Amino acid sequence: MVLRYLHFYAPRGLRVARAQGQYIWDLEGRRYLDAHTGHGVAFLGHRHPRIVEALREALDTVMVAPPGMAGPWLEEMLEALTPLLPGRMEYVTLLNSGAEAVELALKIARRVTGRRGIVYFTGSFHGRTMGALSVTSSNPLYRKGYEPLIPGTRRARFNHPEDLDKAIGEDTAAAIVEPIQGEGGVNPATPEFMKELRRRCDEAGCLLVVDEVQTGFGRTGRVWAHEHYGVEPDILAAGKAIGGGFPVSMVAVPGWVAEKLPPGFHGSTYGGNPMAMKAVAAASRVLVEERVPEQAAEKGARLRGILEEMLEGARVVRRVKGMGLMIGVELRLRPDPVLRCLQEEKAILALKAGSTVVRLLPPYLLAGKDVEALARGVADCVLRLQGG
Ligand SMILES: *Cc1c(COP(=O)(O)O)cnc(C)c1O
């Protein structure tokens, strides 16, 4: 019998040999500019020296320690994270994936409020586990065949503040939102929507869960995308970029939430392991010292500016959208040929979002020439689609 791998994703026709900074090399030695970064994970660049150093330190000292027996790496991480977390967040815990962070956020909301309702939005993506999937609606195929999912969820329209009074009520434990929907198509929330969501949650006594698994850690030009809106979460979920490439996720809550959680209310074998904590500490220091959010804002604006200029008037383009280095080019057609053209002809890796969007999630350390190559490559491949 030949053992084969059960793939969840369609193969991209590329075999990776190694990666460094903003580049990936395939087995033939061809170099690609990486605007995929493993769905945004390698936002600090591949193998950032500070992350490699931190992980090496861990490998040389400790790889495994039970969650109740943390060493100095715990304090080190808390200290590095403190300046990055929103003011009211006094507690943080680590898990292993974005979906797990969302699961915990939903569990906390139910536990703390004693209510069961969870409101989520059209176009949302929060992960593929049963709980996270129950509040995901970006693609009906993700849910197909898995129902019944968890009861008590209710879907409302994204960016329709007028619907929130009705959608959120006395039985609502939480509303969960992405400030910019990633998987669903790079759709930024409107300021009115975020403000009304915060107001309605306060009024109805439900917790606002902000899922920053994709938008967080500097990508949008602020440490957290919710900062653009002046709206603070009650529960913050993060993942992807926070470990500088190491698989780890995080949930942060204010003191008044943490106080209502008894010992043993959740558990995770790998959650908060020494490797993950060292990685998060190192990534946090890099974010501050290298002014990562500021660089993402500057380079994102430049990338977007060139793209908009080159694509102006293009019939196949609906709009260019996003914030910082989270950019979507929304087309009137499927984006697959553009992604193929980018990979094969321009040696650029990008990804899809929704059914019509080319999504760019490059690392913050792009050089000026990378920004130009990326913009030109995308514009060329998009324009080719319309035969222009
Ligand atoms: C990727 C993503 C998740 C799920 O993260 P996994 O690590 O794949 O479980 C959840 N929420 C958002 C917004 C994401 O982009």
XYZ file of C-alpha atoms and ligand atoms in Angstrom:
403
model
C 0.000 0.000 0.000
C 1.237 3.484 -0.837
C 0.487 6.098 1.775
C -0.744 9.355 0.327
C -1.391 12.755 1.823
C -4.983 13.848 2.260
C -4.840 17.336 0.742
C -7.286 20.058 1.746
C -5.898 22.577 -0.710
C -5.434 22.259 -4.448
C -1.705 21.872 -5.238
C -0.161 25.065 -6.620
C 2.332 23.288 -8.877
C 5.283 24.539 -6.870
C 7.670 22.575 -4.657
C 9.378 24.761 -2.101
C 13.055 24.255 -1.340
C 13.672 27.154 1.037
C 12.542 30.601 2.009
C 14.173 33.762 3.330
C 12.740 37.223 3.945
C 10.283 38.114 1.177
C 11.366 35.260 -1.087
C 10.671 31.579 -1.666
C 12.826 29.316 -3.862
C 11.509 26.230 -5.607
C 13.408 22.978 -6.144
C 14.631 24.220 -9.519
C 16.165 27.281 -7.873
C 13.612 29.770 -9.199
C 13.014 32.684 -6.817
C 9.490 33.941 -6.094
C 8.376 37.148 -4.427
C 6.016 35.965 -1.710
C 2.764 37.923 -1.336
C 1.014 34.804 -0.018
C 3.191 34.262 3.076
C 1.269 31.124 4.050
C -2.050 33.017 4.345
C -0.259 35.894 6.026
C 1.742 33.914 8.580
C 5.196 35.033 7.400
C 4.331 38.735 7.707
C 7.680 39.378 9.418
C 9.398 37.651 6.495
C 10.551 34.064 6.263
C 13.061 33.000 8.900
C 13.452 36.434 10.455
C 16.847 36.203 12.232
C 15.355 37.273 15.578
C 12.696 34.565 15.415
C 15.232 31.934 14.378
C 17.483 33.006 17.255
C 14.647 32.776 19.797
C 13.580 29.341 18.596
C 17.157 28.147 18.591
C 17.506 29.296 22.194
C 14.418 27.293 23.062
C 15.731 24.227 21.238
C 18.963 24.488 23.190
C 17.219 24.763 26.556
C 13.657 23.457 26.606
C 11.124 22.308 24.027
C 8.421 20.933 26.279
C 7.129 22.123 29.631
C 3.619 21.468 30.949
C 1.393 24.586 30.923
C 1.446 24.760 34.726
C 5.255 24.811 34.863
C 6.290 27.753 32.742
C 9.808 29.153 33.034
C 11.209 32.641 32.396
C 9.957 32.565 28.804
C 6.474 33.344 30.170
C 7.467 36.656 31.792
C 9.605 37.439 28.767
C 6.589 37.065 26.500
C 4.227 39.045 28.728
C 6.711 41.890 28.889
C 7.165 41.943 25.110
C 3.401 41.785 24.466
C 2.376 44.442 26.978
C 2.994 47.487 24.766
C 1.148 45.845 21.884
C -2.137 44.881 23.491
C -5.107 47.259 23.633
C -5.250 49.104 26.975
C -8.038 47.146 28.590
C -6.585 43.720 27.841
C -5.030 42.486 31.089
C -4.907 38.753 30.378
C -3.610 36.744 27.466
C -3.446 33.038 26.715
C -1.884 31.078 23.861
C -3.383 28.388 21.649
C -2.237 26.778 18.449
C -4.404 27.974 15.582
C -6.781 30.756 14.662
C -9.808 28.475 14.805
C -8.885 27.439 18.336
C -8.610 31.065 19.412
C -12.090 31.667 18.000
C -13.425 28.571 19.777
C -12.091 29.851 23.078
C -13.463 33.353 22.460
C -16.942 31.906 21.902
C -16.680 29.646 24.941
C -15.603 32.576 27.120
C -18.509 34.708 25.885
C -21.060 32.025 26.750
C -19.469 31.300 30.100
C -19.187 34.921 31.165
C -22.638 36.082 30.050
C -24.571 32.889 30.791
C -26.240 33.423 27.401
C -26.048 31.248 24.296
C -26.611 33.443 21.240
C -23.744 34.278 18.908
C -24.120 36.813 16.119
C -21.842 36.651 13.084
C -21.801 38.298 9.682
C -22.198 37.569 5.998
C -18.810 37.102 4.312
C -17.119 36.085 7.573
C -14.338 33.558 8.022
C -13.358 32.381 11.487
C -11.920 28.902 10.912
C -12.840 25.304 10.152
C -13.526 23.633 13.490
C -17.191 22.981 14.322
C -17.567 26.086 16.511
C -15.617 28.442 14.263
C -17.389 27.038 11.222
C -20.740 27.787 12.872
C -19.929 31.501 12.594
C -18.317 31.322 9.151
C -20.254 32.243 6.032
C -17.705 33.372 3.428
C -18.182 30.195 1.386
C -21.176 27.815 1.692
C -18.933 24.901 0.649
C -17.003 25.179 3.928
C -20.150 24.180 5.846
C -21.619 21.763 3.367
C -22.103 18.283 4.777
C -21.161 19.242 8.351
C -24.491 20.367 9.695
C -25.918 20.542 12.276
C -23.324 22.995 13.568
C -23.573 24.556 17.026
C -27.005 25.944 17.894
C -27.700 29.526 18.922
C -25.852 31.298 16.111
C -27.452 34.002 14.017
C -26.151 35.600 10.825
C -26.558 39.324 10.164
C -25.493 41.441 7.212
C -21.923 42.781 7.317
C -21.724 46.579 7.097
C -25.431 47.043 7.759
C -25.514 48.904 11.077
C -29.295 49.302 10.783
C -29.726 45.520 11.256
C -27.882 45.321 14.571
C -30.698 46.390 16.894
C -32.710 43.418 15.755
C -29.871 40.903 15.352
C -28.357 41.452 18.808
C -30.645 40.949 21.783
C -31.080 39.821 25.385
C -29.908 36.287 24.621
C -26.773 37.335 22.697
C -23.532 36.228 24.364
C -21.236 37.579 21.654
C -20.981 39.213 18.292
C -17.900 38.198 16.315
C -16.410 40.343 13.567
C -13.311 40.734 11.408
C -12.425 44.446 11.034
C -11.407 43.586 7.481
C -12.819 40.335 6.180
C -9.871 38.429 4.753
C -11.004 35.142 3.274
C -14.391 36.684 2.400
C -12.827 39.131 -0.059
C -10.701 41.777 1.737
C -13.783 43.746 2.817
C -13.113 46.503 5.351
C -15.866 47.174 7.876
C -17.247 50.696 7.655
C -16.593 52.975 10.653
C -20.365 53.380 11.159
C -20.795 49.613 11.323
C -18.003 49.054 13.857
C -19.176 51.922 16.046
C -22.785 50.772 15.989
C -21.695 47.191 16.719
C -19.799 48.378 19.795
C -22.725 50.525 20.920
C -25.293 47.778 20.463
C -23.135 45.200 22.284
C -22.778 47.580 25.239
C -26.499 48.232 25.254
C -27.503 44.569 25.034
C -24.741 43.336 27.379
C -23.032 41.053 24.889
C -19.292 40.694 24.327
C -17.691 42.002 21.168
C -15.222 39.453 19.818
C -12.820 40.949 17.298
C -11.113 38.322 15.163
C -7.737 39.766 14.160
C -6.201 36.451 13.152
C -5.479 37.860 9.696
C -5.614 41.631 10.238
C -3.616 41.763 13.472
C 0.026 42.307 14.358
C 0.732 45.287 12.135
C -0.522 44.135 8.771
C -3.070 46.900 8.243
C -0.798 49.744 9.333
C -1.737 49.677 13.011
C -0.863 46.926 15.476
C -4.548 45.951 15.451
C -6.991 46.805 12.693
C -9.677 47.735 15.222
C -7.530 50.742 16.155
C -8.464 52.296 12.808
C -12.040 52.415 14.078
C -11.512 53.603 17.653
C -13.538 50.584 18.787
C -12.185 48.241 21.467
C -13.002 44.540 21.676
C -14.036 42.628 24.799
C -12.239 39.581 23.475
C -9.389 39.779 20.976
C -8.415 36.731 18.909
C -5.113 36.716 17.025
C -2.999 34.164 15.197
C -1.144 33.813 11.892
C 1.625 36.464 12.104
C 2.025 36.622 15.903
C 4.647 33.869 16.115
C 6.773 35.167 13.240
C 6.088 31.892 11.398
C 5.760 29.564 14.374
C 2.257 28.029 14.714
C 0.566 29.828 17.606
C -2.575 31.854 18.326
C -3.759 34.053 21.152
C -6.808 35.256 23.045
C -6.704 38.451 25.115
C -9.379 39.629 27.565
C -9.850 42.414 30.120
C -9.639 41.717 33.855
C -13.384 41.751 34.395
C -13.764 38.894 31.886
C -10.836 36.862 33.249
C -12.201 37.145 36.789
C -15.331 35.274 35.757
C -13.405 32.279 34.403
C -12.829 29.500 36.939
C -9.733 27.259 36.860
C -10.064 24.454 34.349
C -12.577 26.279 32.153
C -10.477 25.399 29.087
C -7.384 23.395 28.223
C -4.846 22.787 25.481
C -1.915 20.379 25.487
C 0.305 22.497 23.252
C -1.135 25.880 24.243
C 1.521 28.181 25.684
C 4.457 25.842 25.064
C 7.982 27.300 25.462
C 8.693 27.392 21.711
C 5.492 29.347 21.042
C 6.113 31.795 23.875
C 9.677 32.462 22.757
C 8.443 33.017 19.203
C 5.683 35.449 20.266
C 8.118 37.370 22.474
C 10.649 37.709 19.658
C 7.987 38.645 17.096
C 6.576 41.290 19.441
C 9.979 42.893 19.904
C 10.580 42.891 16.150
C 7.216 44.557 15.608
C 8.124 47.445 17.914
C 11.808 47.838 17.084
C 11.409 47.664 13.324
C 8.295 49.870 13.311
C 6.435 47.124 11.487
C 2.959 48.741 11.458
C 4.374 52.039 10.189
C 6.284 50.251 7.435
C 3.161 48.308 6.485
C 1.202 51.565 6.244
C 3.825 53.273 4.063
C 4.506 50.347 1.756
C 0.829 49.443 1.553
C -0.074 52.981 0.497
C 2.629 52.929 -2.157
C 1.640 49.486 -3.463
C -1.980 50.489 -3.611
C -1.183 53.815 -5.247
C 0.741 52.169 -8.094
C -1.924 49.486 -8.512
C -4.729 52.032 -8.702
C -2.836 54.105 -11.212
C -1.988 51.166 -13.460
C -5.447 49.648 -13.262
C -7.391 52.865 -13.675
C -10.212 52.401 -16.153
C -9.541 48.653 -16.547
C -12.836 46.989 -17.412
C -12.158 43.791 -15.462
C -11.403 45.631 -12.231
C -14.191 46.557 -9.835
C -11.980 48.170 -7.210
C -8.754 47.995 -5.258
C -9.387 47.749 -1.522
C -7.880 46.941 1.864
C -5.579 48.609 4.383
C -1.811 48.579 4.777
C -0.340 45.379 3.385
C -3.682 43.604 3.156
C -4.825 44.447 -0.335
C -7.496 43.010 -2.598
C -8.008 43.611 -6.299
C -11.639 42.849 -6.946
C -12.322 41.651 -10.483
C -15.410 41.066 -12.563
C -14.080 37.565 -13.297
C -12.585 34.680 -11.368
C -9.028 35.472 -10.217
C -7.517 32.037 -10.930
C -5.884 32.947 -14.274
C -4.311 36.014 -12.650
C -2.817 33.894 -9.863
C -1.467 31.426 -12.426
C 0.015 34.220 -14.549
C 1.633 35.753 -11.455
C 3.193 32.499 -10.361
C 4.313 31.217 -13.732
C 5.297 34.368 -15.566
C 6.110 36.915 -12.882
C 7.427 34.606 -10.141
C 5.012 36.208 -7.669
C 2.912 34.253 -5.181
C -0.493 35.675 -4.240
C -3.793 34.188 -3.157
C -7.517 34.353 -3.697
C -10.208 35.855 -1.504
C -13.923 35.385 -2.012
C -14.708 34.323 -5.575
C -13.410 37.373 -7.471
C -10.563 38.920 -5.492
C -6.788 38.679 -5.921
C -5.460 39.018 -2.375
C -1.976 40.299 -1.543
C -0.509 39.571 1.902
C 3.181 40.444 1.459
C 5.659 40.675 4.344
C 6.406 44.120 5.795
C 10.072 44.004 4.777
C 9.432 44.490 1.051
C 12.067 46.667 -0.593
C 11.013 49.525 -2.872
C 11.779 47.421 -5.937
C 9.622 44.574 -4.564
C 6.665 46.931 -4.154
C 7.050 47.991 -7.766
C 7.548 44.455 -9.077
C 4.481 43.292 -7.175
C 2.273 46.125 -8.403
C 3.462 45.801 -12.001
C 3.129 42.026 -11.987
C -0.417 42.149 -10.678
C -1.415 44.934 -13.077
C 0.102 43.097 -16.077
C -1.633 39.831 -15.268
C -4.973 41.533 -14.557
C -4.836 43.585 -17.767
C -3.969 40.477 -19.744
C -7.216 38.952 -18.491
C -9.221 41.562 -20.366
C -7.039 41.157 -23.425
C -5.620 44.660 -22.976
C -7.077 32.148 9.024
C -8.165 32.702 9.871
C -8.731 31.954 10.928
C -8.377 30.511 11.175
O -7.046 30.329 11.491
P -6.410 28.841 11.450
O -5.048 29.051 12.029
O -6.396 28.423 10.021
O -7.287 27.986 12.277
C -9.671 32.564 11.733
N -10.048 33.835 11.511
C -9.542 34.580 10.511
C -9.994 35.992 10.334
C -8.597 34.043 9.644
O -8.114 34.760 8.627
